[in-house]
PDB file of C-alpha atoms in Angstrom:
ATOM      1  CA  MET R 395      -0.090   0.025   0.053  1.00 94.00           C
ATOM      2  CA  PHE R 396       1.015   3.486  -0.969  1.00 97.00           C
ATOM      3  CA  ARG R 397       0.212   6.790   0.561  1.00 97.00           C
ATOM      4  CA  ILE R 398       0.631  10.256  -0.627  1.00 98.00           C
ATOM      5  CA  GLY R 399       0.879  13.890   1.572  1.00 98.00           C
ATOM      6  CA  GLN R 400       1.642  17.393   0.853  1.00 98.00           C
ATOM      7  CA  GLY R 401       2.622  20.109   2.767  1.00 98.00           C
ATOM      8  CA  TYR R 402       2.334  23.858   2.744  1.00 98.00           C
ATOM      9  CA  ASP R 403       4.061  26.205   5.344  1.00 97.00           C
ATOM     10  CA  VAL R 404       5.151  29.950   5.582  1.00 97.00           C
ATOM     11  CA  HIS R 405       6.995  31.849   8.190  1.00 97.00           C
ATOM     12  CA  ARG R 406       7.772  35.515   8.692  1.00 96.00           C
ATOM     13  CA  LEU R 407      11.519  36.779   8.013  1.00 96.00           C
ATOM     14  CA  THR R 408      12.272  38.999  10.982  1.00 96.00           C
ATOM     15  CA  GLU R 409      15.316  40.386  13.070  1.00 96.00           C
ATOM     16  CA  ASN R 410      16.745  38.791  15.476  1.00 95.00           C
ATOM     17  CA  ARG R 411      16.043  34.894  14.746  1.00 96.00           C
ATOM     18  CA  LYS R 412      18.176  32.552  13.174  1.00 95.00           C
ATOM     19  CA  LEU R 413      17.302  31.299   9.451  1.00 97.00           C
ATOM     20  CA  ILE R 414      17.000  27.197  10.256  1.00 97.00           C
ATOM     21  CA  LEU R 415      16.069  25.029   7.208  1.00 98.00           C
ATOM     22  CA  CYS R 416      16.368  21.504   7.361  1.00 98.00           C
ATOM     23  CA  GLY R 417      17.841  21.902  10.462  1.00 97.00           C
ATOM     24  CA  ILE R 418      20.905  23.984   9.131  1.00 97.00           C
ATOM     25  CA  GLU R 419      21.570  27.201  10.001  1.00 97.00           C
ATOM     26  CA  ILE R 420      21.692  29.510   6.996  1.00 96.00           C
ATOM     27  CA  PRO R 421      23.670  32.484   7.164  1.00 96.00           C
ATOM     28  CA  HIS R 422      21.200  35.771   6.884  1.00 96.00           C
ATOM     29  CA  HIS R 423      20.598  38.981   8.261  1.00 96.00           C
ATOM     30  CA  LEU R 424      16.733  37.878   8.981  1.00 96.00           C
ATOM     31  CA  GLY R 425      15.438  34.886  10.534  1.00 96.00           C
ATOM     32  CA  LEU R 426      11.828  33.406  10.352  1.00 96.00           C
ATOM     33  CA  LEU R 427       9.256  34.062  13.293  1.00 94.00           C
ATOM     34  CA  GLY R 428       7.642  31.371  14.740  1.00 93.00           C
ATOM     35  CA  HIS R 429       6.927  29.418  17.887  1.00 92.00           C
ATOM     36  CA  SER R 430       9.684  27.200  18.098  1.00 93.00           C
ATOM     37  CA  ASP R 431      12.967  27.829  15.175  1.00 95.00           C
ATOM     38  CA  ALA R 432      10.060  27.978  12.757  1.00 96.00           C
ATOM     39  CA  ASP R 433      12.038  25.669  10.304  1.00 97.00           C
ATOM     40  CA  VAL R 434       9.040  25.993   7.664  1.00 98.00           C
ATOM     41  CA  ALA R 435      11.012  23.279   5.402  1.00 98.00           C
ATOM     42  CA  VAL R 436      10.217  21.228   8.084  1.00 98.00           C
ATOM     43  CA  HIS R 437       7.372  22.032   8.761  1.00 98.00           C
ATOM     44  CA  ALA R 438       5.719  21.300   5.463  1.00 98.00           C
ATOM     45  CA  VAL R 439       7.547  17.698   5.752  1.00 98.00           C
ATOM     46  CA  MET R 440       5.784  17.344   8.738  1.00 98.00           C
ATOM     47  CA  ASP R 441       2.499  18.475   7.508  1.00 98.00           C
ATOM     48  CA  ALA R 442       3.474  16.432   4.565  1.00 98.00           C
ATOM     49  CA  LEU R 443       3.545  13.157   6.326  1.00 98.00           C
ATOM     50  CA  LEU R 444       0.716  14.036   8.783  1.00 98.00           C
ATOM     51  CA  GLY R 445      -1.704  13.980   5.889  1.00 98.00           C
ATOM     52  CA  ALA R 446      -0.128  11.260   3.910  1.00 98.00           C
ATOM     53  CA  LEU R 447      -1.289   9.110   7.656  1.00 96.00           C
ATOM     54  CA  ALA R 448      -4.590  10.968   7.697  1.00 97.00           C
ATOM     55  CA  LEU R 449      -3.209  12.324  11.388  1.00 96.00           C
ATOM     56  CA  GLY R 450      -4.035  15.782  11.447  1.00 96.00           C
ATOM     57  CA  ASP R 451      -1.103  18.677  11.214  1.00 95.00           C
ATOM     58  CA  ILE R 452       1.627  19.850  13.019  1.00 95.00           C
ATOM     59  CA  GLY R 453      -0.775  22.218  14.863  1.00 93.00           C
ATOM     60  CA  GLN R 454      -2.356  19.440  16.393  1.00 94.00           C
ATOM     61  CA  TRP R 455       0.511  17.742  17.203  1.00 96.00           C
ATOM     62  CA  PHE R 456       2.762  20.260  18.414  1.00 95.00           C
ATOM     63  CA  PRO R 457       0.232  23.696  19.086  1.00 91.00           C
ATOM     64  CA  ASP R 458       1.597  27.022  19.381  1.00 89.00           C
ATOM     65  CA  ASN R 459      -0.015  27.949  22.155  1.00 92.00           C
ATOM     66  CA  ASP R 460       1.809  25.059  24.451  1.00 91.00           C
ATOM     67  CA  PRO R 461       5.146  26.461  26.506  1.00 91.00           C
ATOM     68  CA  ALA R 462       6.989  22.893  25.898  1.00 90.00           C
ATOM     69  CA  TYR R 463       7.211  24.117  22.251  1.00 90.00           C
ATOM     70  CA  ALA R 464       8.615  27.589  22.474  1.00 88.00           C
ATOM     71  CA  GLY R 465      11.825  27.115  20.811  1.00 89.00           C
ATOM     72  CA  ALA R 466      11.617  23.714  19.966  1.00 92.00           C
ATOM     73  CA  ASP R 467      14.199  21.975  17.527  1.00 96.00           C
ATOM     74  CA  SER R 468      12.056  21.327  14.580  1.00 96.00           C
ATOM     75  CA  MET R 469      14.265  18.280  13.621  1.00 97.00           C
ATOM     76  CA  LYS R 470      13.414  16.862  16.847  1.00 97.00           C
ATOM     77  CA  LEU R 471       9.429  17.716  16.740  1.00 96.00           C
ATOM     78  CA  LEU R 472      10.006  15.656  13.305  1.00 97.00           C
ATOM     79  CA  ARG R 473      11.568  12.973  14.904  1.00 97.00           C
ATOM     80  CA  CYS R 474       9.127  12.665  17.115  1.00 96.00           C
ATOM     81  CA  ILE R 475       6.479  11.964  14.210  1.00 96.00           C
ATOM     82  CA  LEU R 476       8.726   9.370  12.568  1.00 96.00           C
ATOM     83  CA  ASP R 477       8.985   7.459  16.357  1.00 96.00           C
ATOM     84  CA  SER R 478       5.247   7.365  16.568  1.00 95.00           C
ATOM     85  CA  ASP R 479       3.258   4.198  16.591  1.00 94.00           C
ATOM     86  CA  ASP R 480       1.655   5.486  13.620  1.00 92.00           C
ATOM     87  CA  PHE R 481       4.765   5.944  11.459  1.00 94.00           C
ATOM     88  CA  GLN R 482       6.299   2.505  12.335  1.00 93.00           C
ATOM     89  CA  HIS R 483       4.717   0.079   9.224  1.00 94.00           C
ATOM     90  CA  TRP R 484       5.906   2.846   6.740  1.00 97.00           C
ATOM     91  CA  GLN R 485       8.270   4.333   5.179  1.00 96.00           C
ATOM     92  CA  LEU R 486       9.937   6.887   3.050  1.00 98.00           C
ATOM     93  CA  VAL R 487       9.853   6.341  -0.790  1.00 98.00           C
ATOM     94  CA  ASN R 488      10.424   9.753  -1.469  1.00 98.00           C
ATOM     95  CA  LEU R 489      10.198  13.356  -0.591  1.00 98.00           C
ATOM     96  CA  ASP R 490       9.838  16.255  -2.716  1.00 98.00           C
ATOM     97  CA  LEU R 491      10.350  19.575  -0.937  1.00 98.00           C
ATOM     98  CA  THR R 492      10.585  23.148  -2.760  1.00 98.00           C
ATOM     99  CA  ILE R 493      11.522  26.263  -0.751  1.00 98.00           C
ATOM    100  CA  ILE R 494      10.035  29.265  -1.855  1.00 97.00           C
ATOM    101  CA  ALA R 495      12.580  32.869  -0.887  1.00 96.00           C
ATOM    102  CA  GLN R 496      14.079  35.667  -2.979  1.00 95.00           C
ATOM    103  CA  LYS R 497      16.591  35.585  -0.513  1.00 93.00           C
ATOM    104  CA  PRO R 498      19.343  34.064   0.618  1.00 95.00           C
ATOM    105  CA  LYS R 499      20.142  31.855  -1.838  1.00 94.00           C
ATOM    106  CA  ILE R 500      19.173  28.574  -0.820  1.00 93.00           C
ATOM    107  CA  MET R 501      21.332  26.054  -3.195  1.00 92.00           C
ATOM    108  CA  PRO R 502      24.530  26.377  -1.859  1.00 95.00           C
ATOM    109  CA  TYR R 503      23.140  24.407   1.598  1.00 97.00           C
ATOM    110  CA  ASN R 504      21.162  21.814  -0.517  1.00 97.00           C
ATOM    111  CA  MET R 505      22.999  19.075  -0.150  1.00 98.00           C
ATOM    112  CA  GLN R 506      23.513  19.712   3.960  1.00 98.00           C
ATOM    113  CA  MET R 507      20.143  20.116   4.056  1.00 98.00           C
ATOM    114  CA  ARG R 508      19.332  16.751   2.358  1.00 98.00           C
ATOM    115  CA  GLN R 509      21.782  14.648   4.359  1.00 98.00           C
ATOM    116  CA  SER R 510      20.038  16.401   7.267  1.00 98.00           C
ATOM    117  CA  LEU R 511      16.603  15.372   6.191  1.00 98.00           C
ATOM    118  CA  ALA R 512      18.038  11.777   4.870  1.00 98.00           C
ATOM    119  CA  ALA R 513      19.385  11.076   8.427  1.00 98.00           C
ATOM    120  CA  ALA R 514      16.309  11.794   9.965  1.00 97.00           C
ATOM    121  CA  PHE R 515      14.406   9.445   7.732  1.00 97.00           C
ATOM    122  CA  GLY R 516      17.448   6.978   7.632  1.00 96.00           C
ATOM    123  CA  CYS R 517      17.052   6.513   3.958  1.00 97.00           C
ATOM    124  CA  GLU R 518      19.315   7.226   1.434  1.00 97.00           C
ATOM    125  CA  LEU R 519      20.322  10.539  -0.175  1.00 98.00           C
ATOM    126  CA  ASN R 520      18.520   9.988  -3.503  1.00 98.00           C
ATOM    127  CA  GLN R 521      15.062   9.988  -1.669  1.00 98.00           C
ATOM    128  CA  ILE R 522      15.734  13.102  -0.917  1.00 98.00           C
ATOM    129  CA  SER R 523      14.734  16.413  -3.385  1.00 98.00           C
ATOM    130  CA  ILE R 524      14.985  19.510  -2.490  1.00 98.00           C
ATOM    131  CA  LYS R 525      14.345  22.515  -4.498  1.00 97.00           C
ATOM    132  CA  ALA R 526      14.585  26.406  -4.332  1.00 96.00           C
ATOM    133  CA  THR R 527      12.407  29.146  -5.967  1.00 95.00           C
ATOM    134  CA  THR R 528      12.148  32.555  -5.659  1.00 94.00           C
ATOM    135  CA  THR R 529       8.379  34.619  -6.475  1.00 90.00           C
ATOM    136  CA  GLU R 530      10.543  36.801  -9.103  1.00 90.00           C
ATOM    137  CA  LYS R 531      10.020  39.816  -6.595  1.00 91.00           C
ATOM    138  CA  LEU R 532       6.173  38.965  -6.394  1.00 87.00           C
ATOM    139  CA  GLY R 533       3.991  38.344  -2.910  1.00 89.00           C
ATOM    140  CA  PHE R 534       5.385  38.384   0.596  1.00 90.00           C
ATOM    141  CA  CYS R 535       8.153  35.776  -0.390  1.00 90.00           C
ATOM    142  CA  GLY R 536       8.872  38.134  -3.362  1.00 88.00           C
ATOM    143  CA  ARG R 537       9.120  41.310  -0.841  1.00 90.00           C
ATOM    144  CA  GLU R 538      11.544  39.149   1.184  1.00 89.00           C
ATOM    145  CA  GLU R 539       8.994  39.425   4.034  1.00 91.00           C
ATOM    146  CA  GLY R 540       8.710  35.789   4.738  1.00 95.00           C
ATOM    147  CA  ILE R 541       9.671  32.649   3.368  1.00 97.00           C
ATOM    148  CA  ALA R 542       7.481  29.233   2.150  1.00 98.00           C
ATOM    149  CA  ALA R 543       8.051  25.663   1.467  1.00 98.00           C
ATOM    150  CA  THR R 544       5.832  22.907   0.317  1.00 98.00           C
ATOM    151  CA  ALA R 545       6.261  19.487   0.490  1.00 98.00           C
ATOM    152  CA  ALA R 546       5.182  15.844  -0.902  1.00 98.00           C
ATOM    153  CA  VAL R 547       6.162  12.596   0.066  1.00 98.00           C
ATOM    154  CA  LEU R 548       5.280   9.129  -1.154  1.00 98.00           C
ATOM    155  CA  LEU R 549       4.691   6.536   1.566  1.00 98.00           C
ATOM    156  CA  CYS R 550       5.046   2.537   1.278  1.00 97.00           C
ATOM    157  CA  ASN R 551       3.914  -0.104   3.717  1.00 94.00           C
ATOM    158  CA  LYS R 552       6.968  -2.059   5.155  1.00 89.00           C
ATOM    159  CA  LYS R 553       5.013  -5.093   4.609  1.00 73.00           C
TER     160      LYS R 553
END
């Protein structure tokens, strides 16, 4: 059996925050604002996983009004999902992630981000695709007000 899920997330860029994508700190004068570390890429991945298995969304699993998740490392939150009983009978076939940002340039960090996600999933690097795009200066991403991410996952039963 196969299951497909898709996820989307967006966070505002702001001063005095780190920019973390796929668990990797990206040098930039602005970072993402959020209750956790605001790793927009990992949040999209988590929602794709939860969607594939009809398990709700990250807001249900990790509410942004719960002080326990203030400043949380999103890679650790991803690990909670991957270690859950709900996920134990499933494995990743592939992940396709797109990060939407005018700046900074994301592709110099592509390999590090892919390696970070492959390690989390315990899978081969060729199962993880990360792409980056701009919005040609249109919309909030184009105005450098925020960063968005979309993710699609294909899971298969471990049987």
